[in-house]
Coordinates of C-alpha atoms in Angstrom, one line a residue:
X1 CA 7.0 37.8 19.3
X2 CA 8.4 37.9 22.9
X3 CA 12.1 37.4 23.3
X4 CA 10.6 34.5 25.7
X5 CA 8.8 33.1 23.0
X6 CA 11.1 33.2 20.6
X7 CA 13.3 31.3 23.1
X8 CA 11.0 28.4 23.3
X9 CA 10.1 28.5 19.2
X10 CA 14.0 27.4 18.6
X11 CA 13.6 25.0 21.6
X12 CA 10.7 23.6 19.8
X13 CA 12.5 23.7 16.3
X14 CA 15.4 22.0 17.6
X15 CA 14.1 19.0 19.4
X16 CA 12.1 18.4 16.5
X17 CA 14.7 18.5 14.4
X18 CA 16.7 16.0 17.0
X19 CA 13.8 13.7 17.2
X20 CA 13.5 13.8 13.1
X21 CA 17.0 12.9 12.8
X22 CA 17.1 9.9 15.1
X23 CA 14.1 8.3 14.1
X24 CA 15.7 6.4 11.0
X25 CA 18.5 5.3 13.1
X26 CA 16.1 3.4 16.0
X27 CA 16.4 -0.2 16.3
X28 CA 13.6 -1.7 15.1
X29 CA 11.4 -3.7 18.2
X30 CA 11.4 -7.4 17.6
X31 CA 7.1 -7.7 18.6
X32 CA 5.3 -4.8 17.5
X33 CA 3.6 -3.2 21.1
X34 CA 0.0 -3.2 20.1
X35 CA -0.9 0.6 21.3
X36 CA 2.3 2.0 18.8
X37 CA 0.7 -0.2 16.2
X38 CA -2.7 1.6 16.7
X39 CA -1.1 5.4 16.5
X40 CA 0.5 4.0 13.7
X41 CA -2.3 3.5 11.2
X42 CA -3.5 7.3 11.8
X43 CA -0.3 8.1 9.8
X44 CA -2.7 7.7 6.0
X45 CA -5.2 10.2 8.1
X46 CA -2.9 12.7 9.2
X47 CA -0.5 13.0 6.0
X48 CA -3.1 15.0 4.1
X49 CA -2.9 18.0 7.0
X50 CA 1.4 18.6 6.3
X51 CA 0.5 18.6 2.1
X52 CA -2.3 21.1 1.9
X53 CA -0.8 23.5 4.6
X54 CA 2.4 23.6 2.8
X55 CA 0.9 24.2 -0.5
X56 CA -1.1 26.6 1.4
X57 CA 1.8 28.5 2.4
X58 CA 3.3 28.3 -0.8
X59 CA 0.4 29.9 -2.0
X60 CA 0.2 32.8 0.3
X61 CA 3.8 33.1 0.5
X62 CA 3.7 33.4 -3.3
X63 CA 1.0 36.0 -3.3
X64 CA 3.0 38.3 -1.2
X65 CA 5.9 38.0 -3.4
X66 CA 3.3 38.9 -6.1
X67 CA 1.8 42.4 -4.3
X68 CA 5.6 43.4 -3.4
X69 CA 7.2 43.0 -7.1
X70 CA 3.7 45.0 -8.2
X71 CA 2.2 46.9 -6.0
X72 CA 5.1 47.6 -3.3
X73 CA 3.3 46.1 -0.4
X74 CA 2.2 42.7 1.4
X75 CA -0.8 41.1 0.2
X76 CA -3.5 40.7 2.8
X77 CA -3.0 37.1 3.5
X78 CA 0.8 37.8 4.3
X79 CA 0.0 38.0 8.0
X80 CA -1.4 34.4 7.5
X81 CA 2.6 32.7 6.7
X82 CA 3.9 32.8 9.8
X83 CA 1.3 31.4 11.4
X84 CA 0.8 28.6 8.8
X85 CA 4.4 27.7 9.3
X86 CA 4.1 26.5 12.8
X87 CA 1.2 24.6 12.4
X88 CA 2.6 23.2 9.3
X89 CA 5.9 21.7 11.6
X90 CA 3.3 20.6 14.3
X91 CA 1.4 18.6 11.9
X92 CA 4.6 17.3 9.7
X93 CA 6.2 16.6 13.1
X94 CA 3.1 14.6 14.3
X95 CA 2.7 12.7 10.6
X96 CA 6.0 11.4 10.4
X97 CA 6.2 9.9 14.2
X98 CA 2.8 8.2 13.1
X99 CA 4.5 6.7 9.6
X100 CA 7.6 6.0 11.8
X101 CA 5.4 3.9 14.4
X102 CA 3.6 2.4 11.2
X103 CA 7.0 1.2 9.9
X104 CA 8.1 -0.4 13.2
X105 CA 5.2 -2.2 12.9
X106 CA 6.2 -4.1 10.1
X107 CA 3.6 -4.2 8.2
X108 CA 5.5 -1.7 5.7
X109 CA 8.8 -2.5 5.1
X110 CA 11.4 -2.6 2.1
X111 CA 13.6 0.4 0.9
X112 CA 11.0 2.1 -0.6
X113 CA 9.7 2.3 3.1
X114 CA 12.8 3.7 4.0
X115 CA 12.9 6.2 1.2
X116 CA 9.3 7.4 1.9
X117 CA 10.8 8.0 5.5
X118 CA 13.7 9.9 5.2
X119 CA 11.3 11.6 2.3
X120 CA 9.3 12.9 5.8
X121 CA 12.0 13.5 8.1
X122 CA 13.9 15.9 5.5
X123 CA 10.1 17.5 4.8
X124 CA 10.4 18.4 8.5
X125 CA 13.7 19.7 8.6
X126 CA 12.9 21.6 5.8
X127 CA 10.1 23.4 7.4
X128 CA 11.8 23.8 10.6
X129 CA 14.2 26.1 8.6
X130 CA 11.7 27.8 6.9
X131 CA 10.0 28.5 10.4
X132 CA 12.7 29.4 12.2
X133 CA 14.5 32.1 9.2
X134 CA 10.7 33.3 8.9
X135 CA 10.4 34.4 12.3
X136 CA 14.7 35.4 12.1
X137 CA 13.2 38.1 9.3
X138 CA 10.6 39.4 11.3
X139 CA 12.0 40.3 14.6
X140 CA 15.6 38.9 14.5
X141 CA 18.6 40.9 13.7
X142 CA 18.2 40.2 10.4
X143 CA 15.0 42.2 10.0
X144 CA 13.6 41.8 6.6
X145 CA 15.8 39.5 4.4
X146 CA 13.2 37.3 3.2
X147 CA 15.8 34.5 0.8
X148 CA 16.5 31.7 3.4
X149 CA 12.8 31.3 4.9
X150 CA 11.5 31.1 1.1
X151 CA 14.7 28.7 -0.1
X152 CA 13.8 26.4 2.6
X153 CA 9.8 26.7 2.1
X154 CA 10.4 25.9 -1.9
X155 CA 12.4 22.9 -0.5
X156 CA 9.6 21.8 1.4
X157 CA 7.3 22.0 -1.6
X158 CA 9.7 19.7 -3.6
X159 CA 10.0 17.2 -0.7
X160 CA 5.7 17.1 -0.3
X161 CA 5.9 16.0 -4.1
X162 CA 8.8 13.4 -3.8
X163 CA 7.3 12.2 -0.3
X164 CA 3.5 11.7 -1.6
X165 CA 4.8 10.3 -4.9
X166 CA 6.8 7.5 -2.5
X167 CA 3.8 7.1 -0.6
X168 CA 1.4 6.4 -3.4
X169 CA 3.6 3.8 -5.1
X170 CA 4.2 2.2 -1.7
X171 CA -0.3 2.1 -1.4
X172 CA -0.7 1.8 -5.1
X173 CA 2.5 0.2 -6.4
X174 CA 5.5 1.9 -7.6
X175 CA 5.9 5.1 -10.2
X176 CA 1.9 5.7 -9.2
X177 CA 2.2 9.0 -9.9
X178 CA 4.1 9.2 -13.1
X179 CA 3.4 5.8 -14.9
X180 CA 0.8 7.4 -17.0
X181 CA 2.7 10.1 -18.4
X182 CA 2.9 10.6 -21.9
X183 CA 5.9 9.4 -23.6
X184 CA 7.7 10.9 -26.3
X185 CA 7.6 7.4 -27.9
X186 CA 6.4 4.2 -27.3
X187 CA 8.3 1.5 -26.3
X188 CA 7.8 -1.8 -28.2
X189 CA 7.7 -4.6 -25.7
X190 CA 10.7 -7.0 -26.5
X191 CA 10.2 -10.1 -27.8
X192 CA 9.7 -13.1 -24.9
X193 CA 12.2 -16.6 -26.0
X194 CA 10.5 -19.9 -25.1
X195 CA 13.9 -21.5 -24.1
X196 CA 14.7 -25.4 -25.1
X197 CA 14.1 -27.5 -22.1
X198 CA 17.7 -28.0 -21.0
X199 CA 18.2 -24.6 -21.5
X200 CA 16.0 -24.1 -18.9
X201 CA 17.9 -22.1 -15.5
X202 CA 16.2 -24.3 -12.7
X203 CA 16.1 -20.9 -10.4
X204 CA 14.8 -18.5 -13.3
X205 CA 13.0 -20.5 -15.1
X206 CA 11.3 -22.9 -13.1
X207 CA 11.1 -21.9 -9.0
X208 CA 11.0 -17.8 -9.6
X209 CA 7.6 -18.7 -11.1
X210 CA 6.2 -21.1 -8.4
X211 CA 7.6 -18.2 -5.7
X212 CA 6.5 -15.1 -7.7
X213 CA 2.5 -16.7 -7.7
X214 CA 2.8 -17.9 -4.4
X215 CA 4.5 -16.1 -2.0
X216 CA 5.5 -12.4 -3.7
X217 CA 1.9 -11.2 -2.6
X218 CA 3.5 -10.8 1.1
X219 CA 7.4 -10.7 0.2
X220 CA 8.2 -8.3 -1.9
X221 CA 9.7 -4.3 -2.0
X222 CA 6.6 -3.1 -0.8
X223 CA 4.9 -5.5 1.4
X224 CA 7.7 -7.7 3.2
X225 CA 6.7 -9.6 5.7
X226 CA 8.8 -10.9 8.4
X227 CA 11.6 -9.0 6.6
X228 CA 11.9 -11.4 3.5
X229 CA 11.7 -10.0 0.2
X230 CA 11.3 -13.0 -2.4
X231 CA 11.5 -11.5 -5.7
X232 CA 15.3 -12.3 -6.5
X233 CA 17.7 -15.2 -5.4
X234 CA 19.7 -12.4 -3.4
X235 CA 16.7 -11.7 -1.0
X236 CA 16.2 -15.3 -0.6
X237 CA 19.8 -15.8 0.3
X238 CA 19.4 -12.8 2.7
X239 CA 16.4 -14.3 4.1
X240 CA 14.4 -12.4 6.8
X241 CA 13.9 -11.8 10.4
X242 CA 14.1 -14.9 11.7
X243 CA 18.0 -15.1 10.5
X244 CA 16.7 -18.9 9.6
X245 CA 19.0 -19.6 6.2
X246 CA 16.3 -20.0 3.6
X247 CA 18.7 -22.3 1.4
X248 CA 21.0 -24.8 2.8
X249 CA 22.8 -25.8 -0.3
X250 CA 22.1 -29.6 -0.6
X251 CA 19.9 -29.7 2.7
X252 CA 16.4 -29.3 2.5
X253 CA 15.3 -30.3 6.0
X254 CA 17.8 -27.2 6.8
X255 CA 16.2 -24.7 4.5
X256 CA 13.7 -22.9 6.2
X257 CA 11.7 -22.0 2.6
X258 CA 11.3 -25.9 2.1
X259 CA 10.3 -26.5 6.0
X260 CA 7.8 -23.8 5.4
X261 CA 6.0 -25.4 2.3
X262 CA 6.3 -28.7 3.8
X263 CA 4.6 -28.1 7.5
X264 CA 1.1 -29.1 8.1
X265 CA -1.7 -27.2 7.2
X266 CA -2.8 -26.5 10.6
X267 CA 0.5 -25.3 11.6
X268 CA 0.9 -21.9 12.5
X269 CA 4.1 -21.4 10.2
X270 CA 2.8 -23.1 7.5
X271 CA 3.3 -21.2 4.3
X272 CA 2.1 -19.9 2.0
X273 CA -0.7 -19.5 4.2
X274 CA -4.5 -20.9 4.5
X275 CA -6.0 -17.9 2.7
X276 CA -3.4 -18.2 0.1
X277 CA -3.1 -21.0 -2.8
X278 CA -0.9 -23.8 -2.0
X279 CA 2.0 -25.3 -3.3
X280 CA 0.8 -28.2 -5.5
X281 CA 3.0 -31.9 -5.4
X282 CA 5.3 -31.0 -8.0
X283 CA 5.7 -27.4 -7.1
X284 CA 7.5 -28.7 -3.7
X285 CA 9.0 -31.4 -5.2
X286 CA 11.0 -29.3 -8.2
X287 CA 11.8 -26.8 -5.0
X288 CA 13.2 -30.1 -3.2
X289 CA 15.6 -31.3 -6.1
X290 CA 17.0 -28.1 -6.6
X291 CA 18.3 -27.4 -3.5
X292 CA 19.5 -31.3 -3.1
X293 CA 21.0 -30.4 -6.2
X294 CA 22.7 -27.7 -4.7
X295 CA 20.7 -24.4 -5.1
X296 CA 22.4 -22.5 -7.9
X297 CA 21.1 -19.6 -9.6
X298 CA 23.2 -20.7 -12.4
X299 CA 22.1 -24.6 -12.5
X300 CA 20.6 -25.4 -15.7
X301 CA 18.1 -28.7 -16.5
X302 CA 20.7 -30.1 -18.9
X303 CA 19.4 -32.6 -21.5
X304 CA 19.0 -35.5 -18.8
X305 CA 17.6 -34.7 -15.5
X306 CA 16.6 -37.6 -13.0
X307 CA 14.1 -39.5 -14.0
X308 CA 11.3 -38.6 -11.7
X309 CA 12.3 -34.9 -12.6
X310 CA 11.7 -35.9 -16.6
X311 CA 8.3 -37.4 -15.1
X312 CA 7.2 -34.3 -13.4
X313 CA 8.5 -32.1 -16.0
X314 CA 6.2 -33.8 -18.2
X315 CA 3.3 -32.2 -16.7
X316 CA 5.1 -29.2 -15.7
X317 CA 6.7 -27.9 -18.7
X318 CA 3.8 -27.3 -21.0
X319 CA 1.9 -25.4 -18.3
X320 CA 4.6 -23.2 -17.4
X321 CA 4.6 -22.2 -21.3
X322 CA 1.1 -21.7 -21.3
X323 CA 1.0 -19.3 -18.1
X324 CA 4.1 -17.3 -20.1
X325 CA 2.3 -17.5 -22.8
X326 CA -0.6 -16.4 -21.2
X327 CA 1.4 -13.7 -19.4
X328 CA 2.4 -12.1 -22.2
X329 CA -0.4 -11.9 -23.9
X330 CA -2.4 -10.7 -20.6
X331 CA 0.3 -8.1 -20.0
X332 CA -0.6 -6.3 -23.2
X333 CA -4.5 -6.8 -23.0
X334 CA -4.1 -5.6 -19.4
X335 CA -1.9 -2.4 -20.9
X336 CA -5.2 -1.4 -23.2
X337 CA -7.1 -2.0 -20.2
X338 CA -5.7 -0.1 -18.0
X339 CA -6.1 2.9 -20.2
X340 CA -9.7 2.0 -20.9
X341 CA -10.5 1.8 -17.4
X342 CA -8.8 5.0 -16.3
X343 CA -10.5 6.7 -18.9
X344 CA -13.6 5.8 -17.2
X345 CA -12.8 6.2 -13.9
X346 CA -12.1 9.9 -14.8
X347 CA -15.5 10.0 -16.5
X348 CA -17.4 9.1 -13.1
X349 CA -15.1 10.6 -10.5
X350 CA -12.5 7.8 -9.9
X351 CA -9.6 6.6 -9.9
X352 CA -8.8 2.5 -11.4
X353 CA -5.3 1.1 -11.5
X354 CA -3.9 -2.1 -11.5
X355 CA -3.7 -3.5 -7.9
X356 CA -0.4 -4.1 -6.9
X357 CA -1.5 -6.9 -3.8
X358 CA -3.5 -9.0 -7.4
X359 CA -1.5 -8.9 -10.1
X360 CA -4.0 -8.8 -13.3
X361 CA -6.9 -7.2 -11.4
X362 CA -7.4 -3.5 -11.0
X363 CA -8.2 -1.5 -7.8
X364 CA -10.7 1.4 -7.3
X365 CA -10.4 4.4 -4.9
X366 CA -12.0 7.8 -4.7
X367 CA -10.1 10.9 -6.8
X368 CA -8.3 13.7 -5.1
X369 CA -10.0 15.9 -4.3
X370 CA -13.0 13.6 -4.6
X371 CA -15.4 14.0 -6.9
X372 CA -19.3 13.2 -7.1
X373 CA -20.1 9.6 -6.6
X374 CA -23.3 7.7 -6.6
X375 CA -25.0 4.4 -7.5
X376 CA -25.0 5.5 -10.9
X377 CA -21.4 5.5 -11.1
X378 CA -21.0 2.3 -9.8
X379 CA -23.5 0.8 -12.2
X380 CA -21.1 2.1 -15.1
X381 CA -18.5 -0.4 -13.6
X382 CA -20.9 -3.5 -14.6
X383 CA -19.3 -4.4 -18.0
X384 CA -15.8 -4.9 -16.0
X385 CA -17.5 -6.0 -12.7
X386 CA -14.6 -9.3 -12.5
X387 CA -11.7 -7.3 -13.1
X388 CA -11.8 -5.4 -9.5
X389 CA -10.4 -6.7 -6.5
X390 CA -10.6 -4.0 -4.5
X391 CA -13.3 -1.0 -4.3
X392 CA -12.4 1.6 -1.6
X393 CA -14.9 4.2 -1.8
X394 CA -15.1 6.4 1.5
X395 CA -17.7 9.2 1.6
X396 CA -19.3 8.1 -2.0
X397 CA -22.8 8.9 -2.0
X398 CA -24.1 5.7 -2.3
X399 CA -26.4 3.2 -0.6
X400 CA -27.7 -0.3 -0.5
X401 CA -29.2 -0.2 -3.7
X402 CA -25.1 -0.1 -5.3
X403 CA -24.4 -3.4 -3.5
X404 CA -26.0 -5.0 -6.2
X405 CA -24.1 -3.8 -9.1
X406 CA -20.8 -4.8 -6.5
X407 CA -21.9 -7.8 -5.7
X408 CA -21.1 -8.9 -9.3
X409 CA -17.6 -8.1 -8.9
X410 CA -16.7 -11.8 -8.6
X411 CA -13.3 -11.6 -7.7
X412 CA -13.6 -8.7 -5.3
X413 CA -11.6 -9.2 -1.9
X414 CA -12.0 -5.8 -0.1
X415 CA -14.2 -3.5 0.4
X416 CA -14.0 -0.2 1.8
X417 CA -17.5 1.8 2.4
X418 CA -17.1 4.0 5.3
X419 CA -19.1 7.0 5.7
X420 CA -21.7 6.0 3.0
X421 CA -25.2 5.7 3.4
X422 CA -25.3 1.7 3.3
X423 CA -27.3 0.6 5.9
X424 CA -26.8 -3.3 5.6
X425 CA -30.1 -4.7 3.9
X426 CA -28.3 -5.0 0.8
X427 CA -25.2 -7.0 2.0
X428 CA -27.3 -10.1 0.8
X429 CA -26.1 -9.3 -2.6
X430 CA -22.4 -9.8 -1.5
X431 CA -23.2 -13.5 -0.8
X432 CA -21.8 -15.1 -4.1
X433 CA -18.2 -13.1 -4.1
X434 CA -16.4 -16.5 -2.4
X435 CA -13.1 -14.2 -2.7
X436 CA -14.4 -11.0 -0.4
X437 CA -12.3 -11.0 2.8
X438 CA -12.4 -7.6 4.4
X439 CA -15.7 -5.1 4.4
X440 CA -15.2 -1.5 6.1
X441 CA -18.6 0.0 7.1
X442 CA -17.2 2.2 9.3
X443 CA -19.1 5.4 10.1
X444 CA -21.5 4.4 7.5
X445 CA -25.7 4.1 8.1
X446 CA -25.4 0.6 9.2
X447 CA -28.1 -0.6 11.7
X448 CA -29.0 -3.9 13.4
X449 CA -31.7 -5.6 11.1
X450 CA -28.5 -4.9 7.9
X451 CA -25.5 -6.1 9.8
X452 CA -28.0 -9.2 10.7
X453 CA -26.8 -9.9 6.6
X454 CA -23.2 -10.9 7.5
X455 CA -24.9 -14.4 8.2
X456 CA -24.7 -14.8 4.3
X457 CA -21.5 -13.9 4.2
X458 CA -19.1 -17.0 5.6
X459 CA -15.9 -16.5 3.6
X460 CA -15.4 -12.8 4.9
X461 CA -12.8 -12.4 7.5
X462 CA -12.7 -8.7 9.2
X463 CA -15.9 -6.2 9.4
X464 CA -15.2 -2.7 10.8
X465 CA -18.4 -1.1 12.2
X466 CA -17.0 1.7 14.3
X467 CA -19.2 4.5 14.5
X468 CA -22.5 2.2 13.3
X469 CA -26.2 2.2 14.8
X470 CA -25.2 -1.0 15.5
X471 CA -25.3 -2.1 19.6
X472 CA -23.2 -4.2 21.8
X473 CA -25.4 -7.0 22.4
X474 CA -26.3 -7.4 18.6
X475 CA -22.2 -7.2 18.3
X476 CA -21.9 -10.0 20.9
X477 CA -24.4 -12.4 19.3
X478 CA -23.3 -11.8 16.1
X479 CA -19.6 -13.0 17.0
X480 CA -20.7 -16.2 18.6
X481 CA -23.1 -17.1 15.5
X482 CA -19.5 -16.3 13.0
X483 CA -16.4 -17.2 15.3
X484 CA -14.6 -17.3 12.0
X485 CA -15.0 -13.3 11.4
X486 CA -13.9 -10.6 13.0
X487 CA -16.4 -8.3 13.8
X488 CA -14.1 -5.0 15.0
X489 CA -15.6 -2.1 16.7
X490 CA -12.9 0.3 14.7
X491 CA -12.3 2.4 12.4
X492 CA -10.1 0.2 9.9
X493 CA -8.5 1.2 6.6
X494 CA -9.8 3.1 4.3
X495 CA -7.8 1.9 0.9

């Protein structure tokens, strides 16, 4: 390497490690600009480039180390390191402004966001000093003294780990990676107590269970929208972007979570929103009283609460036993499901978990590396077919003829099919699954005469056909026959 090129390497390396560093510390825009938003989602595309060329150099690099203890000399892919190295910083550095531009979107926020972040930008600083101590030992002054490159390259290795295991419990809910591992005992779930009624902690008891069905969905550690995290009375009383207090102790026109529940239905701040469940009469009502009464995490029902509380409560009480009840019991049935349907998603080449968006339903996704999977394999899903909310399936070898062992997946919302070979004449078997919201036939085989099927499908919302036989002007009347979906010419998500 030229001294001139050595000169602009360490340029390179240091701006990049500058531009790493800052990125954690930039103010986050209040509107997300619609172009950053759209470089943004390439960040679950590119992050798979950084992981296998780091392993990849790990590999090599541990080869070499191999031929020199044994043999004496370099192995004959030590020539390939160096090389690796910089395109290893070019693609870490190009992944993490992508997953920085996704999180100033705000789509991903919470501090397992922020973990997964610095998780990236220390990846990159790690292989910036494995780069630049590589090229040091091969024609610096320090000719030869291989320790710091390969220190800073094991680093690296660690941080790909602890960065993809943040990233896969931010997509597929937290400890993704590890929640399966055998345990050197079992742990006996404790007992739950059905507390006497005025026992009852209003906040604990009573609201956390209205919120955590209604709203966590969108407000919680991985999915936080508008910056309000709702799973504890601390995030409520932080609130969220809109520095609105959420509780006004003993003011409920001033709290903005009763406002919310109380707008009209056509209002554009109504919450939760149209596609979500409402909040019943009582629900709002039991929200109401407590923060008349003065919003206390520490308030308890007593033994004589208003009367038109006693009333309500009534009603209220015995269902909110049941659905603990219920709970319970569905927490350990969903714990002996779990492992029955993972042992069967590694018998056909995939991989089912609980989905952390549906609490109680399990997702379905491709195995990495992927494995073989057909029609077949989806017919082997039809003894669980209402337990799946989601089925992402990119590049399965599948067709039309699948759709109709899917299309019995009754409470199915998304479904991701790019690059298969579904063409669209078997979307008619979708037409019963009232939950399905979002269908990605990207880069797939889909042609006019199948898309023509979306007409049976009125409850979906979004249809990504990028890359699709299908032309403009069967687009165009297609959109005016279903104003209500969005019929995108892009690429969408793939999970």
């Amino acid at each position: 390497m030229t001294s001139r090129n050595t000169v602009l390497l360490t340029i390179f390396l240091a701006g990049s490690t500058v531009l790493a560093l800052m990125l954690p510390f930039l103010p986050l825009p209040e509107e997300p600009i619609g172009f950053m938003v759209f470089l943004g989602r390439f960040h679950p595309l590119l992050l798979h480039f950084p992981i296998v060329l780091v392993l990849l150099t790990l590999t090599f690099e541990g080869l070499n180390i191999y031929q020199n203890k044994t043999h004496g000399k370099h192995s004959k892919v030590s020539f390939m390191v160096g090389p690796l190295l910089l395109v290893s910083v070019i693609s870490a550095l190009v992944t993490v402004v992508g997953g920085y531009l996704l999180y100033r979107s705000g789509e991903y926020q919470g501090e397992l966001v922020r973990q997964h972040l610095w998780g990236g930008v220390l990846l990159l600083l790690a292989l910036n000093g494995a780069t630049f101590f590589y090229w040091r030992s091969r024609f610096g002054k320090r000719n030869g003294i291989q320790i710091p490159h390969r220190v800073f390259l094991l680093l690296a290795g660690a941080l790909i780990l602890f960065t993809s295991h943040l990233g896969g419990s931010i997509t597929h809910g937290q400890d993704f990676l590890i929640e399966h591992m055998p345990r050197l005992q079992a742990e006996k779930p404790a007992p739950v107590e059905q507390k006497e009624p005025q026992d009852l902690l209003i906040f604990q008891d009573l609201i956390l269970p209205v919120i955590e069905d209604k709203c966590q969905s969108c407000h919680n550690q991985y999915k936080t929208k508008g910056g309000l995290i709702m799973t504890s009375f601390a995030g409520l009383k932080k609130g969220g972007d809109s520095e609105k207090p959420l509780l006004v102790a003993n003011v409920p026109s001033e709290s903005e979570l009763y406002h919310r529940i109380t707008l009209p239905e056509d209002h554009d701040d109504k919450m939760p929103p149209p596609e979500k469940t409402p909040m019943n009469d009582d629900e709002i009502t039991l929200i109401k009283w407590w923060i008349q009464a003065g919003a206390d995490i520490e308030m308890k029902l007593g033994p004589e609460p208003p009367d038109s509380i006693s009333m309500l409560l009534e009603h209220f009480l015995p269902k909110l036993y049941q659905s603990e009840r219920l709970k319970m019991r569905q927490e350990k049935e969903l714990e002996a499901l779990g492992e029955e349907l993972a042992g069967l998603g590694e018998e056909i080449g995939l991989v089912i978990e609980l989905d952390p968006e549906y609490p109680g339903y399990f997702a379905v996704s491709m195995q990495i590396p992927p494995a073989t999977v057909n029609n077949q394999s989806i017919g082997k899903l039809k003894p669980f077919a209402s337990l799946f909310s989601k089925l992402s399936l990119p590049g399965a070898e599948i067709d039309d003829d699948a759709l109709f062992d899917i299309g019995k997946m009754s409470n199915l919302r998304n479904l991701y099919l790019p690059k298969t070979c579904v063409n669209g004449e078997g979307l008619i078997y979708l037409k019963n699954l009232i939950l399905l919201e979002n269908i990605n036939l990207s880069n797939s085989c889909l042609t006019n005469e199948g898309i023509l099927n979306l007409i049976h499908l009125p409850e979906v919302k979004t249809v990504y056909v990028w890359g699709t036989d299908t032309d403009t002007l069967m687009l165009q009347t297609l959109r005016a026959h279903l104003p209500e979906v969005e019929i995108l010419e892009e690429e969408g998500a793939y999970f």
